[in-house]
Short mmCIF file of C-alpha atoms and ligand atoms in Angstrom, two decimals:
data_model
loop_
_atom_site.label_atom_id
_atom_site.label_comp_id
_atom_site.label_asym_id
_atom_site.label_seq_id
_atom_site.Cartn_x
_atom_site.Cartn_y
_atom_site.Cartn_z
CA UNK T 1 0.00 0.00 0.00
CA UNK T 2 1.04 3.13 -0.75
CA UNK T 3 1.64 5.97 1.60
CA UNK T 4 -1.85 7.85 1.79
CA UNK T 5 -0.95 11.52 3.73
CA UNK T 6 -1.62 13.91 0.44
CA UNK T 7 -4.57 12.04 -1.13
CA UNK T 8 -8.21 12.86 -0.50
CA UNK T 9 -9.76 9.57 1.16
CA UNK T 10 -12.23 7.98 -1.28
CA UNK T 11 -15.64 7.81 -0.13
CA UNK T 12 -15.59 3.79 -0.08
CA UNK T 13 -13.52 4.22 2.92
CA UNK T 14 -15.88 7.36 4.71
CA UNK T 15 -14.20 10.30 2.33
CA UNK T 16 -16.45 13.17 1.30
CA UNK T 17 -17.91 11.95 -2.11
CA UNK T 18 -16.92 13.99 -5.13
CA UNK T 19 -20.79 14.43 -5.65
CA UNK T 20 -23.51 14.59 -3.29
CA UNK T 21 -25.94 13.07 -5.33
CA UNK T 22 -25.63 9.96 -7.80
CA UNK T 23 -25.02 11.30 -11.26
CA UNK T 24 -26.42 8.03 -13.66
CA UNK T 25 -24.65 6.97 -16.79
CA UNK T 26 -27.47 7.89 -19.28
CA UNK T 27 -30.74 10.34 -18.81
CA UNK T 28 -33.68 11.62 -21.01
CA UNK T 29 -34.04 14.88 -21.50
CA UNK T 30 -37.86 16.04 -22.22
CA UNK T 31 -38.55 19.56 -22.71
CA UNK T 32 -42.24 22.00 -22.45
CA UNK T 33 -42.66 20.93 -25.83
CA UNK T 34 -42.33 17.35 -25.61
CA UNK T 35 -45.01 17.75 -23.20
CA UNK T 36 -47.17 20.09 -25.19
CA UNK T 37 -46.34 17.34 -28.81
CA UNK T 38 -47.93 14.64 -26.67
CA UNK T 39 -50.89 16.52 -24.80
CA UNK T 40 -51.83 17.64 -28.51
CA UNK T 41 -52.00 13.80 -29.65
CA UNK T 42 -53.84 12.85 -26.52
CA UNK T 43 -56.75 15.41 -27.22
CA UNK T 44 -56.78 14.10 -31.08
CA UNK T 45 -58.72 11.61 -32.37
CA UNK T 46 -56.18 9.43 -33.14
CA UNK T 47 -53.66 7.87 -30.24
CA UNK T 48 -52.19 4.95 -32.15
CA UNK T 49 -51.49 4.66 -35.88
CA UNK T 50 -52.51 8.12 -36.88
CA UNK T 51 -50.69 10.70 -38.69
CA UNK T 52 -47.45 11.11 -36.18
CA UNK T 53 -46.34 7.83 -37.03
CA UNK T 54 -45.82 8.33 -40.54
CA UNK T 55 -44.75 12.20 -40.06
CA UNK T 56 -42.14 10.53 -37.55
CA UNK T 57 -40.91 7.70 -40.12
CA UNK T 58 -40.59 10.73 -43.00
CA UNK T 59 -38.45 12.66 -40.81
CA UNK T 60 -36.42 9.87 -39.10
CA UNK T 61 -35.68 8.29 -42.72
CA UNK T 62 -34.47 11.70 -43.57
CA UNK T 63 -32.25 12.53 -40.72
CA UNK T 64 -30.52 8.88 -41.05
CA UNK T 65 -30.36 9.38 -44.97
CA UNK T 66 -32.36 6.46 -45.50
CA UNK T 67 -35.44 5.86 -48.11
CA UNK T 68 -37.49 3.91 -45.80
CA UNK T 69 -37.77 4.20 -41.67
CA UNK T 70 -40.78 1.73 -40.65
CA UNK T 71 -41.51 2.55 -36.32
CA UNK T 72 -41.71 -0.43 -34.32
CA UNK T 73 -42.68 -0.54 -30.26
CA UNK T 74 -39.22 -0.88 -29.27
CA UNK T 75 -35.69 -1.89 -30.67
CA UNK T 76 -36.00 -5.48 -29.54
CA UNK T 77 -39.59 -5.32 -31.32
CA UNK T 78 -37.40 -3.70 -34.45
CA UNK T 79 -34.56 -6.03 -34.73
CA UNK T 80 -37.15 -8.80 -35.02
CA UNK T 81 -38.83 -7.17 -37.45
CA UNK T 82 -35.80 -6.90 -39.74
CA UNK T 83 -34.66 -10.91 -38.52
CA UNK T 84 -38.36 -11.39 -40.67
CA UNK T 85 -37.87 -9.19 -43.42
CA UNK T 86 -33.88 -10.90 -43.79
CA UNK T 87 -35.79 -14.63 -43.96
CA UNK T 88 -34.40 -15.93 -41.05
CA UNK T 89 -36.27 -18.97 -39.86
CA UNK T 90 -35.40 -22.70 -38.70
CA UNK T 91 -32.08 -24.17 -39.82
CA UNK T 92 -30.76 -20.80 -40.66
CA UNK T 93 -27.81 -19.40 -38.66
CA UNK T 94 -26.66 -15.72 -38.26
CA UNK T 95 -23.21 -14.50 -37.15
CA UNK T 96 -23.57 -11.66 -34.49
CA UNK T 97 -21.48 -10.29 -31.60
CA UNK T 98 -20.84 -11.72 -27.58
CA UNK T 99 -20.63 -7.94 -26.85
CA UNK T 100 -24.41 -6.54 -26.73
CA UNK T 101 -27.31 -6.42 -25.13
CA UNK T 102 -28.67 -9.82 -25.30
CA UNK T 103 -32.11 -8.57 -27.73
CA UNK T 104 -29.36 -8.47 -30.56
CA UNK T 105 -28.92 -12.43 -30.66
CA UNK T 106 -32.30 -13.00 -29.13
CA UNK T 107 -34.07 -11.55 -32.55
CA UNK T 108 -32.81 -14.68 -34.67
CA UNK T 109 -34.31 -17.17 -31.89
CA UNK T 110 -37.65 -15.83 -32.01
CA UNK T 111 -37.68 -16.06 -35.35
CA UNK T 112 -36.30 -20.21 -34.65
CA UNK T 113 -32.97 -19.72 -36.17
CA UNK T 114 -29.38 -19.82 -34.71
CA UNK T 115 -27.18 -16.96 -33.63
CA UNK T 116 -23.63 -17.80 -34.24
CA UNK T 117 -21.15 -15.64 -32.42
CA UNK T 118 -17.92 -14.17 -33.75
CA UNK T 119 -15.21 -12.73 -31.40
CA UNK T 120 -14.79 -8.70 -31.88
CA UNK T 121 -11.82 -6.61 -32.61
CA UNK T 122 -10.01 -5.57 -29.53
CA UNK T 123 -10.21 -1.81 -30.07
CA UNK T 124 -13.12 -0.93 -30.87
CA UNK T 125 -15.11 -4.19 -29.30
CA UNK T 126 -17.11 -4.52 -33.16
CA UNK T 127 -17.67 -7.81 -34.64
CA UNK T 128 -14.05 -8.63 -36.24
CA UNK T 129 -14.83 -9.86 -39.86
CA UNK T 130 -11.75 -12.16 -39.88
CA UNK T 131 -13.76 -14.16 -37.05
CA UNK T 132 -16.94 -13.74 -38.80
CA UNK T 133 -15.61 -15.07 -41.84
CA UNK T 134 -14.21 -18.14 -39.63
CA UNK T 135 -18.06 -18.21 -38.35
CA UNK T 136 -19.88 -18.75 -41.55
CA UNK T 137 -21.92 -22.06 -42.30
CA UNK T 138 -23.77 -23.50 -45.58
CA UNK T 139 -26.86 -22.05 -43.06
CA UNK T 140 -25.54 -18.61 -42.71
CA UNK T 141 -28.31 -16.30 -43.54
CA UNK T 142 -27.67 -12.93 -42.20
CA UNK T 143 -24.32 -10.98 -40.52
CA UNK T 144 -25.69 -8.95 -37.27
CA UNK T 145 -23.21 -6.43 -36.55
CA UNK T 146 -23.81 -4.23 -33.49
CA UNK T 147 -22.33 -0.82 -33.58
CA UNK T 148 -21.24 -0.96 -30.38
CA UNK T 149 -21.07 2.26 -27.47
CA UNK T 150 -21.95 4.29 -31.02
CA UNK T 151 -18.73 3.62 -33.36
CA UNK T 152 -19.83 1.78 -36.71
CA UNK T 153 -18.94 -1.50 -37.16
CA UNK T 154 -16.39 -2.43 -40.06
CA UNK T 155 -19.36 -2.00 -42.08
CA UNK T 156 -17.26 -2.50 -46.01
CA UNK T 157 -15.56 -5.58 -44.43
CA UNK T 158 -18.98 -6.89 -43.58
CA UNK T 159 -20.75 -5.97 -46.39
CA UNK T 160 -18.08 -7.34 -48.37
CA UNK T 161 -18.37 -10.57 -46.95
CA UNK T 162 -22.18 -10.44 -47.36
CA UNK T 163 -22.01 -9.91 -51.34
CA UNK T 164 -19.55 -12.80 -51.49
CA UNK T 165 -21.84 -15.05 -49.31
CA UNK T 166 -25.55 -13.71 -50.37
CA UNK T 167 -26.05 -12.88 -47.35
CA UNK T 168 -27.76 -10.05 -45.55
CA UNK T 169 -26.48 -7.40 -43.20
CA UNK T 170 -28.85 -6.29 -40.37
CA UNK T 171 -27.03 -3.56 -38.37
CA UNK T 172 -28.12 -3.09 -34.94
CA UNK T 173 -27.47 1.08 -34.20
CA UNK T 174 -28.93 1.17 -31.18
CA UNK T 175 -26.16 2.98 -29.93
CA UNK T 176 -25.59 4.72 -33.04
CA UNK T 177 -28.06 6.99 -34.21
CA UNK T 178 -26.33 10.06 -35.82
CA UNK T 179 -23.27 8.06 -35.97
CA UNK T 180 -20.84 8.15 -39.76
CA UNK T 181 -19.10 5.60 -41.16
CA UNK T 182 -16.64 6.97 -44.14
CA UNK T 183 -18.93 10.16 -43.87
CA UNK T 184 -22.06 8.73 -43.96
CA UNK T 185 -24.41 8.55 -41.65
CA UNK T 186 -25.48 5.01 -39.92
CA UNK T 187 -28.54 4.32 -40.95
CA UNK T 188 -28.70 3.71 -44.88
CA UNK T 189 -25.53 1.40 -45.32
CA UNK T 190 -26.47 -1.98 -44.44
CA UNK T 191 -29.25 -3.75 -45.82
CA UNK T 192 -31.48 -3.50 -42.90
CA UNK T 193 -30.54 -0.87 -39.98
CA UNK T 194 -32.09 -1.04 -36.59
CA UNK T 195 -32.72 1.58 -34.09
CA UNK T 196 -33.63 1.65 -30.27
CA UNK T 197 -35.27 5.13 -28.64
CA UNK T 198 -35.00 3.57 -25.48
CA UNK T 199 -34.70 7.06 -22.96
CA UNK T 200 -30.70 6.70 -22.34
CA UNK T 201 -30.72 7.07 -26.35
CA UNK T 202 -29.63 10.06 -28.27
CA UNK T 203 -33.80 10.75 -28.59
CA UNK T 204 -36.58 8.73 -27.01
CA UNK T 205 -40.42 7.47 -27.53
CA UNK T 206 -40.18 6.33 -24.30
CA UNK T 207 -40.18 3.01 -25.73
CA UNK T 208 -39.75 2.55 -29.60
CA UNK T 209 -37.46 1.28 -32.45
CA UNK T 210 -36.93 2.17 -35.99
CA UNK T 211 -36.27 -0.05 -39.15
CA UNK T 212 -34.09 2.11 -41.83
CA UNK T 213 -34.04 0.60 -45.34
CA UNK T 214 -33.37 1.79 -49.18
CA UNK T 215 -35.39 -1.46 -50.15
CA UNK T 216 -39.25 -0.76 -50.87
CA UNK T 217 -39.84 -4.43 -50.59
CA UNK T 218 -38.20 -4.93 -47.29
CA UNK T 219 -40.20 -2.15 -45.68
CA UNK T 220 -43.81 -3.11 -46.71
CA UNK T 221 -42.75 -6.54 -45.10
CA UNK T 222 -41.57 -4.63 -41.92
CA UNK T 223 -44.86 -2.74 -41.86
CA UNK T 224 -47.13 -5.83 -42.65
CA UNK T 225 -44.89 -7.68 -39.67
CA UNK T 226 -45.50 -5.13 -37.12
CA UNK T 227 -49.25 -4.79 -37.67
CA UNK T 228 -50.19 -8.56 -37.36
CA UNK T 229 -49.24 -9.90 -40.96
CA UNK T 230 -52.67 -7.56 -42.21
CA UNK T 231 -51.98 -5.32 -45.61
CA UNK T 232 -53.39 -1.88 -44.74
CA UNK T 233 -54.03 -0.48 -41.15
CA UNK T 234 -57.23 0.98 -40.12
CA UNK T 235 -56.83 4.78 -40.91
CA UNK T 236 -55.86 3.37 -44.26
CA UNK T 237 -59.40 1.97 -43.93
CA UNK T 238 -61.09 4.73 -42.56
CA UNK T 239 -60.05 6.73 -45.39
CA UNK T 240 -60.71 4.34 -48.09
CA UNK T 241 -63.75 3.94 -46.37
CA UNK T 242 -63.57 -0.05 -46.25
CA UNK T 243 -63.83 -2.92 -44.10
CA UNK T 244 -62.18 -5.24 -45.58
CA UNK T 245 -59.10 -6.40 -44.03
CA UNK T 246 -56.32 -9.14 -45.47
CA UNK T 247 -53.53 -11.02 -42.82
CA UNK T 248 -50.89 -11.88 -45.55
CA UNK T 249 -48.36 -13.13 -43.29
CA UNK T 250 -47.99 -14.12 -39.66
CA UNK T 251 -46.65 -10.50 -37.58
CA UNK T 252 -47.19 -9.37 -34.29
CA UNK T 253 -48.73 -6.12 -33.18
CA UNK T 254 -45.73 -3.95 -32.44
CA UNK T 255 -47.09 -0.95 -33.34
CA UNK T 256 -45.68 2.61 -31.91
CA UNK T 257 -48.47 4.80 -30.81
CA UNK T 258 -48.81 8.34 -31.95
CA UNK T 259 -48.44 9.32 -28.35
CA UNK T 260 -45.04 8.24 -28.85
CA UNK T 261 -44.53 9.15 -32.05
CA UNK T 262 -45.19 12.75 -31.40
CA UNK T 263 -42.61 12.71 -28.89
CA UNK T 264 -40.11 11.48 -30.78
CA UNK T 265 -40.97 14.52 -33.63
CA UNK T 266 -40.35 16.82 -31.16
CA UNK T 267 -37.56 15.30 -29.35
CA UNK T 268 -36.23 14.76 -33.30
CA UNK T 269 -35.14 18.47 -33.48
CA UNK T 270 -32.93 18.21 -30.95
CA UNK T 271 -31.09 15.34 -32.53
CA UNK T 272 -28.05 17.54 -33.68
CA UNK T 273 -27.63 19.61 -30.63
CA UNK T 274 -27.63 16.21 -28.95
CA UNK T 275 -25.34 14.45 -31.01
CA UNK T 276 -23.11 17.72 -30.52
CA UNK T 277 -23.18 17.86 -27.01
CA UNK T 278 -21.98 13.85 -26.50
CA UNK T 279 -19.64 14.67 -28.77
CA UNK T 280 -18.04 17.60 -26.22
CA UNK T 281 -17.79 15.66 -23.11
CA UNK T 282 -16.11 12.69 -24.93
CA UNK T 283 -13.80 14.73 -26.21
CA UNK T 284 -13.43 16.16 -22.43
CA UNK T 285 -13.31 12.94 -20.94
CA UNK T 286 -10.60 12.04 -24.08
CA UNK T 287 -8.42 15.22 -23.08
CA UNK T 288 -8.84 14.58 -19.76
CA UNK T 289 -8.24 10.97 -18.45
CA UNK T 290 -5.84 10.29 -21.15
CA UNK T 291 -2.24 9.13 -19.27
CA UNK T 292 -4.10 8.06 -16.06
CA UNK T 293 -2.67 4.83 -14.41
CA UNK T 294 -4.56 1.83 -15.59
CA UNK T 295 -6.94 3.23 -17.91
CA UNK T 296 -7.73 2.64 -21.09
CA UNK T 297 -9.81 5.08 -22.87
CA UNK T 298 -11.86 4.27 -26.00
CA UNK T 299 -10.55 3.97 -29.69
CA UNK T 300 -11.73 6.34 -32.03
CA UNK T 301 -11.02 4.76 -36.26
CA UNK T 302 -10.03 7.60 -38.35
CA UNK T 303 -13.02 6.25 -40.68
CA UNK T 304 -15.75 7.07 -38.03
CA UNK T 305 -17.35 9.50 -36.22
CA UNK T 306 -18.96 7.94 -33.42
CA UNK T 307 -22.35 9.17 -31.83
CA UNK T 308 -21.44 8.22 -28.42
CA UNK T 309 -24.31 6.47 -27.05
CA UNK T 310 -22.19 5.22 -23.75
CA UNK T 311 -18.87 6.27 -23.19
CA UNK T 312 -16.32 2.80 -22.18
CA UNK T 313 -13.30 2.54 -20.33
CA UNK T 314 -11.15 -0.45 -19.86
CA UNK T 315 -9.65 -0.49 -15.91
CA UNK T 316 -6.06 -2.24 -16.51
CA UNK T 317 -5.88 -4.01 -13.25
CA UNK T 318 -1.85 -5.15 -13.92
CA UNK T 319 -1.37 -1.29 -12.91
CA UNK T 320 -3.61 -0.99 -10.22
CA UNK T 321 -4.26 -2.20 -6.53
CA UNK T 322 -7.71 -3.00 -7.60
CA UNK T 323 -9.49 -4.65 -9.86
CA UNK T 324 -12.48 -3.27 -12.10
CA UNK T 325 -15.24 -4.57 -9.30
CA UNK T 326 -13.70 -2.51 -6.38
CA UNK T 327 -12.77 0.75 -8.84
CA UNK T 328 -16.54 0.25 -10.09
CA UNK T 329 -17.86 0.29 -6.15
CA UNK T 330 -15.65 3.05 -5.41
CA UNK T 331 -17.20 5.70 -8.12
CA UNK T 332 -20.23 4.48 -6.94
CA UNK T 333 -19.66 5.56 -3.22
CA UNK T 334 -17.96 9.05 -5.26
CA UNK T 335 -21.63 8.92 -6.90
CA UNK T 336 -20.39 8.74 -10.29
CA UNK T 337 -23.04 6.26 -11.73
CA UNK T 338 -20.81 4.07 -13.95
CA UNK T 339 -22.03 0.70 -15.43
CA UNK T 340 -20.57 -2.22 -16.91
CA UNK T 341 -22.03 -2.80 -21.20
CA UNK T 342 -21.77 -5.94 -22.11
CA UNK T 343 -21.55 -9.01 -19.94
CA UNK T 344 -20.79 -10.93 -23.49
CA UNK T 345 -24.23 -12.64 -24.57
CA UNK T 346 -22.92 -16.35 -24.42
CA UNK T 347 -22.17 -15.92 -21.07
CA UNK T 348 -25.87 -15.69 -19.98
CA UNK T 349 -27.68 -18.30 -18.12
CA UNK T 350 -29.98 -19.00 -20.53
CA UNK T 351 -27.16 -19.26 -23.86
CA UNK T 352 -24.94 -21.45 -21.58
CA UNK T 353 -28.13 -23.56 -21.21
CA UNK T 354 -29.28 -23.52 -24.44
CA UNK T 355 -26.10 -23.93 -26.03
CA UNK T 356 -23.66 -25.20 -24.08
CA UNK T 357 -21.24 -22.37 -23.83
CA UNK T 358 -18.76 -22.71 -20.81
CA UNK T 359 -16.36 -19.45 -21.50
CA UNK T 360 -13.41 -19.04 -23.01
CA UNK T 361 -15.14 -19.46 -26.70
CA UNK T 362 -14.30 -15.76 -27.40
CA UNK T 363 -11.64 -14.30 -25.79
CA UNK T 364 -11.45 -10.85 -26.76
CA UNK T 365 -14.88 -9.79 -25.92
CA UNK T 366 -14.44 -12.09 -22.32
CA UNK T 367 -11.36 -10.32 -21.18
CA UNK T 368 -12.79 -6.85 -22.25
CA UNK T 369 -15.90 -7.51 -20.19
CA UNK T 370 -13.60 -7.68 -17.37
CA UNK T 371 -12.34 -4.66 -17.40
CA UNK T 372 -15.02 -2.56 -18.82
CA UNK T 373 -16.71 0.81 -17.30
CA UNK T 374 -19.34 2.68 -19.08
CA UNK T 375 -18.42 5.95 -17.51
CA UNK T 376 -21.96 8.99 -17.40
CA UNK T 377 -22.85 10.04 -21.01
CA UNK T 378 -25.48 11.65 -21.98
CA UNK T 379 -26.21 15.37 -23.76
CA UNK T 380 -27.99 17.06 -20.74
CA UNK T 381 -24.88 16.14 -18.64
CA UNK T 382 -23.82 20.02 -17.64
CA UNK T 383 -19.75 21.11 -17.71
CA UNK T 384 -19.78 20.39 -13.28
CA UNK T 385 -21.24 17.07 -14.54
CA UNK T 386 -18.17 16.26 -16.95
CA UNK T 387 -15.43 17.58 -14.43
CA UNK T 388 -17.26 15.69 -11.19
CA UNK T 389 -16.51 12.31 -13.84
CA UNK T 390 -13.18 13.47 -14.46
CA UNK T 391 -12.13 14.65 -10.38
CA UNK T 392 -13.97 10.81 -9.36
CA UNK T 393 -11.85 8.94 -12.17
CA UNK T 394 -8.59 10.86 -11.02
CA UNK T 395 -9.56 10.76 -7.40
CA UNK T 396 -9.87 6.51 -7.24
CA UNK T 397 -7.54 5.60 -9.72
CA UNK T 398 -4.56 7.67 -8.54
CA UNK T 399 -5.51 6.05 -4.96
CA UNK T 400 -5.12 2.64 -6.43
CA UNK T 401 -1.95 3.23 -8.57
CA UNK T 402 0.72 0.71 -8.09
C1 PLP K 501 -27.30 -2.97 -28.77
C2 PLP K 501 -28.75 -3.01 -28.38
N1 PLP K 501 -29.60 -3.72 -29.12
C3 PLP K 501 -30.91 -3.78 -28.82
C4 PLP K 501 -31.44 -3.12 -27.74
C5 PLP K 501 -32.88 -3.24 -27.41
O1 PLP K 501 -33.57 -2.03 -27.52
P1 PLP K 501 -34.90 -1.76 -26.68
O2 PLP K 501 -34.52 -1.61 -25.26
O3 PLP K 501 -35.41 -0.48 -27.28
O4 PLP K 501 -35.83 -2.90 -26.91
C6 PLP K 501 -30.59 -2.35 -26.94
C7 PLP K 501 -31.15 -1.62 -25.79
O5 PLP K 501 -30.52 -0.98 -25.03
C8 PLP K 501 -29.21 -2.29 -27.26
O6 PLP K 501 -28.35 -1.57 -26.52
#
């Protein structure tokens, strides 16, 4: 141990906490006219499938440069829209990544095919196409790449592979919405694109998902799929004035209300001012925490700009007197709400199960997780926000410096 006399004690062990109250890792921010978007829909005549949701989709395709955006009840509801419109179904296999939230492999069981896992690239923590290429099967159907924290995935690589193979590339943005790959945004590259407005995203519906698409075909499948399977929905109806109805294929109702719809409009315009504002503290936190002892600070590739949905450090405990579990308790008693993103999907109960996984099948995402933080990010954090993150980081690690 270390002689202790100049340092400030950390809070863990009674210290005055850097903050005194818990700043989380992600937050919403709704504004008077949020509020004033929805009370408008909830005095109309219409609170689900009315005219927000396609004003919405016009302006969401158009912000992501994208032909088609099809609105789904959230972006586990979305990716298994665009598992349907891909094909996938039983003996089919696609390749996705260990490091994600576990909806991203969870969309090709519920539609009764196979995810395949491929290790990532250890800088960025993306789906390494070397490994995917090493993953593909006579089943492979579709490549699931997840642009993971908010940095695009080696999208050409991927894509390459998929026009070799026939195969289709769904890319899960969640994290990634306003995000460019080789200047363009994320959104209208792969095949199928999928977005979650979950509220720690960039905008929110409160719960909601997006499908973006070039392909007219694929996104009057996505809109038949989230609407039961039936071919028109009933303001179509109303208007036509018809009855008739006609279920073409077997969907689900995962539908996203004009309530939310209007929100997301109005939360919409704040898109760029958001994106610009994550973009600010991670280049604080950059600036900042670069050169402190055991930390590892995110990779940027010079062919991305990354939206910054979560901002992830790696805690080098070969330099430290702690490990990431007691540096991750120790912000917490600073009340710095970190988190840890991903505990790699094979690793779950239910995939070890199912599948037999024991650890150790991919080690570059398993020894990340180890040492992963997701330190606060979001665009309402304020400048005493960004420099309480950057006094807590400094405060624990230089304590626990070797
Ligand atoms: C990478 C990724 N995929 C899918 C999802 C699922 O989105 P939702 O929570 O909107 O269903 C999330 C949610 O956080 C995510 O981070």
């Amino acid at each position: 141990m270390k002689m202790t006399a100049n340092r400030e004690a950390l809070a863990i062990q009674g210290g005055t906490p850097v903050r005194a109250t818990l700043l989380p890792y992600g937050r919403q921010s709704v504004d008077e006219a949020d509020i004033a978007a929805v009370a408008d829909v909830l005095r109309s005549d219409w609170l689900t499938t009315g005219p927000k949701v396609g004003e919405f989709e016009e302006v969401f395709a158009a912000a992501v440069g994208a032909k088609f955006a099809v609105s789904f009840s959230s972006g586990t509801a979305a990716l298994h829209g665009a598992a349907y419109a891909a094909g996938l179904g039983p003996g089919d296999e696609a390749v996705t990544t260990p490091m994600t939230f576990c909806a991203t492999a969870n969309c090709v069981l519920y539609q009764g095919a196979v995810p395949v896992f491929a290790d990532v690239c250890k800088d960025t923590l993306n789906l390494d196409p070397e490994r995917v290429r090493a993953a593909l099967s006579s089943r492979t159907k579709a490549i699931l790449p997840v642009d993971y924290s908010g940095h695009a995935a080696d999208l050409d690589a991927l894509l390459g592979i998929a026009e070799e193979r026939g195969l289709t590339v769904i890319e899960d943005a969640s994290h990634a919405l306003g995000g460019e790959y080789r200047g363009q945004r994320v959104g209208a590259i792969a095949h199928l694109t999928t977005f979650s407005l979950h509220p720690v995203k960039h905008l929110t519906t409160g719960e909601g998902g997006v499908v973006t698409t070039n392909r007219a075909d694929y996104a009057e499948t996505l809109r038949r799929f989230r609407n039961h399977g039936i071919s028109s929905d009933a303001r179509q109806r109303q208007n036509a004035g018809q009855w008739q109805y006609e279920m073409v294929l077997l969907g689900m109702n995962y539908r996203l209300p004009d309530i939310n719809c209007a929100l997301g409009l109005s939360q919409m315009k704040r898109l760029p001012q958001n994106l610009a504002r994550r973009r600010v503290v991670a280049a604080v936190y950059n600036a900042r925490l670069a050169g402190l002892p055991g930390l590892i600070l995110p990779t940027t590739r010079e062919e991305v700009n990354p939206a910054w949905h979560l901002y992830p450090v790696r805690v080098d405990a070969t330099k430290l007197t702690a490990g990431r579990g007691e540096v991750f308790q120790a912000l917490r008693a600073e009340n710095i709400g970190v988190n840890v993103h991903y505990i790699p999907v094979h690793l779950h109960p239910f995939y070890r199960d199912r599948f037999g996984y024991r650890g150790g099948e991919y080690p570059v995402a398993e020894a990340a997780y180890e040492q992963l933080l997701s330190l606060p990010m979001f665009h309402a954090m304020t400048d005493e926000d960004v420099e309480d993150v950057v006094r807590a980081v400094g405060k624990v690690l230089g304590w626990y410096a070797r």
